[in-house]
Tab-separated table of C-alpha atoms in Angstrom:
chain	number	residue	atom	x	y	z
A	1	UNK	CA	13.973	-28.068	17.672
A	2	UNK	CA	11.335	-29.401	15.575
A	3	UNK	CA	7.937	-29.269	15.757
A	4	UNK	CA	6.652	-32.056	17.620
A	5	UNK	CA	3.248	-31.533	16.712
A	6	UNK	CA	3.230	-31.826	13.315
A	7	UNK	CA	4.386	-35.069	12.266
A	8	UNK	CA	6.304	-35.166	8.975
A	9	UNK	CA	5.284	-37.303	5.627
A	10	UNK	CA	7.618	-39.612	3.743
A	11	UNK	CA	8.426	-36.756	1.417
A	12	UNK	CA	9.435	-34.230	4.110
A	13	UNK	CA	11.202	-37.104	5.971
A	14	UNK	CA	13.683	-37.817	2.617
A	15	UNK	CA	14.303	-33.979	2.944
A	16	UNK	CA	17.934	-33.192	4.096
A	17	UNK	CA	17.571	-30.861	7.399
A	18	UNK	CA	17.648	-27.314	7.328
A	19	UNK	CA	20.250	-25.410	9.523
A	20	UNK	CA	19.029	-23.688	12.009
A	21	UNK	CA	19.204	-19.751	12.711
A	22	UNK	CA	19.940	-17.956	15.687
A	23	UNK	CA	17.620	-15.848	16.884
A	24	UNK	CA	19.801	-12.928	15.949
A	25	UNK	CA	20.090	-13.629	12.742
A	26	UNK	CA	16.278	-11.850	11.613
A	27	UNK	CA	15.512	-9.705	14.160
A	28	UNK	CA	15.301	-6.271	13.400
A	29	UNK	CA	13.420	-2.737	14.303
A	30	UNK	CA	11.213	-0.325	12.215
A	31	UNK	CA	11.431	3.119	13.104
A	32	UNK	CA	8.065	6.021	12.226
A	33	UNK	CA	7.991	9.204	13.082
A	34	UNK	CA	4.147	9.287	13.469
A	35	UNK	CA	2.423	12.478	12.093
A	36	UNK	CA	-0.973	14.076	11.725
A	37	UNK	CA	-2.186	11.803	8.830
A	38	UNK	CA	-1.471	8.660	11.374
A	39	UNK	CA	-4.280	9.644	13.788
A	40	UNK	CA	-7.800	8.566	14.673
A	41	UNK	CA	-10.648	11.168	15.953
A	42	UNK	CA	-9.546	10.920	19.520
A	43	UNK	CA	-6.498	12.599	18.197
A	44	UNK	CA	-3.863	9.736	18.954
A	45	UNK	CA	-2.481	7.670	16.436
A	46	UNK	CA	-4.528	4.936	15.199
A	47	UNK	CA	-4.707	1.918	16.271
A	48	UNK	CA	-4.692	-0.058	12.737
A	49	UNK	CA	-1.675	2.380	11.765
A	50	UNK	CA	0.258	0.694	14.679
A	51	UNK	CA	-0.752	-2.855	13.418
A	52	UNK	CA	0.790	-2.238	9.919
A	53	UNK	CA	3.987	-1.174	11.338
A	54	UNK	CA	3.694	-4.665	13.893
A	55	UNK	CA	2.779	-6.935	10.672
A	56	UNK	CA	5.396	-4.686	8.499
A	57	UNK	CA	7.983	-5.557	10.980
A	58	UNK	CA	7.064	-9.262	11.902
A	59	UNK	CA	6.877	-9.879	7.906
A	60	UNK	CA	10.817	-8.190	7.128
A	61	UNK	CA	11.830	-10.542	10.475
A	62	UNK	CA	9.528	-13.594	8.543
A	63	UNK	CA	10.540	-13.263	5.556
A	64	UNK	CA	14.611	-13.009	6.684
A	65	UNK	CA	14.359	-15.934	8.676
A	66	UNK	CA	12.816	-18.261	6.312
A	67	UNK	CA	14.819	-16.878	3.510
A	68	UNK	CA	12.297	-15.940	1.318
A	69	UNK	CA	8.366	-15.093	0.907
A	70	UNK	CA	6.224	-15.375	4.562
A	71	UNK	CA	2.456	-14.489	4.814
A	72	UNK	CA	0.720	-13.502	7.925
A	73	UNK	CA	-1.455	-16.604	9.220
A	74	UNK	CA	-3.001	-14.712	12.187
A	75	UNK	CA	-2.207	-12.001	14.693
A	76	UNK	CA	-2.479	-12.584	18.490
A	77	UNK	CA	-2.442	-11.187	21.933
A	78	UNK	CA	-2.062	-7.486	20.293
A	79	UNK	CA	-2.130	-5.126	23.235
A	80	UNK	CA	-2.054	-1.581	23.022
A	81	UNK	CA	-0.254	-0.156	26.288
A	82	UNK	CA	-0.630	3.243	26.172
A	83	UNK	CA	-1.663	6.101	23.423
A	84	UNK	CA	0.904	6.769	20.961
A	85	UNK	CA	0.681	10.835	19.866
A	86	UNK	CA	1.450	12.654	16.851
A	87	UNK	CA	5.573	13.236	17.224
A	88	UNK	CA	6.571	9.775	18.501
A	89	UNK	CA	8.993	8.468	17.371
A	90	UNK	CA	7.591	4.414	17.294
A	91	UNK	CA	10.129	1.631	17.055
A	92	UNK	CA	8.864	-1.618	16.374
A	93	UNK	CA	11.528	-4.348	17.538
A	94	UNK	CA	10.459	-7.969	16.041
A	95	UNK	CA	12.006	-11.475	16.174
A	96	UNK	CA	11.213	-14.927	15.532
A	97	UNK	CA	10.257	-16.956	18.883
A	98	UNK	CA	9.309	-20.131	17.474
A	99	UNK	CA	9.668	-22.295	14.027
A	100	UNK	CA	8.026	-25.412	13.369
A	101	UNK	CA	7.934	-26.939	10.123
A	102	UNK	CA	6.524	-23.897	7.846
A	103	UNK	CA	5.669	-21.399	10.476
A	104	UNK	CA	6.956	-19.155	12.953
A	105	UNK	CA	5.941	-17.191	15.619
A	106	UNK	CA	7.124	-13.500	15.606
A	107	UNK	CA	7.514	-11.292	18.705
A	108	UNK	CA	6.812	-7.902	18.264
A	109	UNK	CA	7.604	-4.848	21.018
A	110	UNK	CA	6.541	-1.213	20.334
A	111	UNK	CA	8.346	1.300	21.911
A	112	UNK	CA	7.898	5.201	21.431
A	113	UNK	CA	9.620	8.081	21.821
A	114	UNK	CA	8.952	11.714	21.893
A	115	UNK	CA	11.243	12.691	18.743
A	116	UNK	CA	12.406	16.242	20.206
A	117	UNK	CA	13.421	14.622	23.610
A	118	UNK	CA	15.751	12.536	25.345
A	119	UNK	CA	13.756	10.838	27.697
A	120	UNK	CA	14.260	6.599	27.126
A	121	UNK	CA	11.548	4.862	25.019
A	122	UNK	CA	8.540	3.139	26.846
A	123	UNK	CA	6.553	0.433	25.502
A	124	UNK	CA	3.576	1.342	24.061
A	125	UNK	CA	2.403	-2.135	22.245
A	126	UNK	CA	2.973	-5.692	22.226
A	127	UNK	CA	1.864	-8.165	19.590
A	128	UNK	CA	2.343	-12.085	18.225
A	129	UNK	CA	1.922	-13.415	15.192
A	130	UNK	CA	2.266	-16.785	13.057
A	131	UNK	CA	3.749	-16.599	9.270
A	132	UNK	CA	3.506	-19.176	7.139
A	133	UNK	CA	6.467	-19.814	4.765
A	134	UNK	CA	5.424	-20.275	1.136
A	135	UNK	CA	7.104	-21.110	-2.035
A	136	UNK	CA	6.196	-19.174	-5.642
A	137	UNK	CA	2.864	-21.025	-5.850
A	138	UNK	CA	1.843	-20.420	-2.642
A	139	UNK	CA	2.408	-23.266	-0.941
A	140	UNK	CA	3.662	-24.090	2.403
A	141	UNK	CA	7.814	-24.218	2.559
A	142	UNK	CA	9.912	-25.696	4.970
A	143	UNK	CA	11.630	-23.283	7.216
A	144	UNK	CA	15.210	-23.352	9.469
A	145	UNK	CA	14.396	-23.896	13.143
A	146	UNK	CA	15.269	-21.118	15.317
A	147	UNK	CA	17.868	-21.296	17.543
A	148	UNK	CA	17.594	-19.191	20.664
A	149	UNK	CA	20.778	-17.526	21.860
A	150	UNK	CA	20.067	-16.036	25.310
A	151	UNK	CA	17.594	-16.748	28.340
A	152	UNK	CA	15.243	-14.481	26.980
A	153	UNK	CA	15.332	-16.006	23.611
A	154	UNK	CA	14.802	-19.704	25.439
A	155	UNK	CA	11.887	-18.203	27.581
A	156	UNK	CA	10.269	-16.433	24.499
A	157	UNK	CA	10.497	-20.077	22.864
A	158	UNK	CA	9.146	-21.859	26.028
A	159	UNK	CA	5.933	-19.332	25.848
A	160	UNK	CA	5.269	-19.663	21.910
A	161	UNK	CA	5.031	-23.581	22.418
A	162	UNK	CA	2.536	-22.963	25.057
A	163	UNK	CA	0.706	-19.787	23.066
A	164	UNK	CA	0.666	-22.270	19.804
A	165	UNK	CA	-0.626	-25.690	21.696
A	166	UNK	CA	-3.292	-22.977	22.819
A	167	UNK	CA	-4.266	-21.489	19.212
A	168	UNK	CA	-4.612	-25.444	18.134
A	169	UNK	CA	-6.914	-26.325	20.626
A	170	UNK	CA	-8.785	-23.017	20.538
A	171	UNK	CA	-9.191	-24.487	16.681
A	172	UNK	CA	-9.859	-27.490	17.478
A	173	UNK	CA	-12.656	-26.648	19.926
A	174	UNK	CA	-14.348	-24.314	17.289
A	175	UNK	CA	-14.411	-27.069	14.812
A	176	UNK	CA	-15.912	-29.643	16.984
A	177	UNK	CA	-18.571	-27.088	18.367
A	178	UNK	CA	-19.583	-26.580	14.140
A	179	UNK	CA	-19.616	-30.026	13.340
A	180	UNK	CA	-22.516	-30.663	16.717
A	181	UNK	CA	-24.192	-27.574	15.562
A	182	UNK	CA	-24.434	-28.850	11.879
A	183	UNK	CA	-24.882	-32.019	12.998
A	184	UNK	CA	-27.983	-30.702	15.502
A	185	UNK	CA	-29.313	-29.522	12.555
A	186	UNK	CA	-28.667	-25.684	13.054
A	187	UNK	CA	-26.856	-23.497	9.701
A	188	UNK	CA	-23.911	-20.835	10.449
């Protein structure tokens, strides 16, 4: 389960390989109890409150996987479901997807909960995100590949191949469209 994509230099190469990590192994959920101070002017919890919990979250799962410091690389694909109110109770359930050499790809699932009821938990958000694993100066670390445990886990793996080959070419396209445009003659 390595990364295909990226391929690896003689240094990297002479490196002995990391043991993997189930999928198990990081994943974890953050619990809020959201309150007054969480909400926007429409009354509902804001949006960028929910999307520190998501990167909160996505960094513990990171951060455990990789077995030390992770830093967000980008966010993706965050979709808010439905309006989460003042008195939900939010859980934020994260877990790592995909590895490849120094990043991962972390699934995130909001759920909430009216706190005083017993009704079951819907989802309210969904996000994805890419870490990068780095070392005390800040540069890129090797991390274990994941190992996923159940169907789920192998389908989530299956998509964040396909959501990353998209994010490269999406990059790739950008840069290409700059280099014409500078090229053409035209400043950004």
């Amino acid at each position: 389960m390595t990364d295909q994509a990226e391929p690896a230099s003689a240094a990297q190469s002479a490196t002995p390989e990391i043991p993997g990590k189930p999928t198990s192994a990081s994943r974890t959920t953050l619990s809020h109890i959201m309150t007054h101070s969480d909400t926007n002017l429409l009354g509902t919890v804001h949006g960028g409150v929910i999307m520190k919990l998501v990167d909160d979250a996505a960094g513990a799962v990171a951060g455990r996987h990789s077995g030390g410091p992770a830093v967000t690389a980008s966010m993706d694909e965050m979709a808010f479901l439905e309006p989460v109110r003042v008195g939900d109770l939010v859980h934020v359930k994260a877990q790592v997807n995909w590895t490849g050499r120094s990043s991962m790809e972390v699934g995130v699932r909001v759920m909430a909960e009216r706190w005083n009821e017993s009704t079951p938990a819907t989802q309210v958000g969904s996000a994805y995100l890419v870490f990068a694993a780095v070392d005390a100066d800040g540069k890129p670390r090797t991390v274990p590949p994941v190992i996923p445990e159940t169907e789920k886990d192998k389908r989530r793996y299956q998509e964040a191949q396909i959501r990353r080959t998209h994010r490269l070419a999406r990059r790739r396209a950008i840069m290409e469209l700059r280099e014409r445009r500078v090229a053409e003659g035209y400043e950004d």
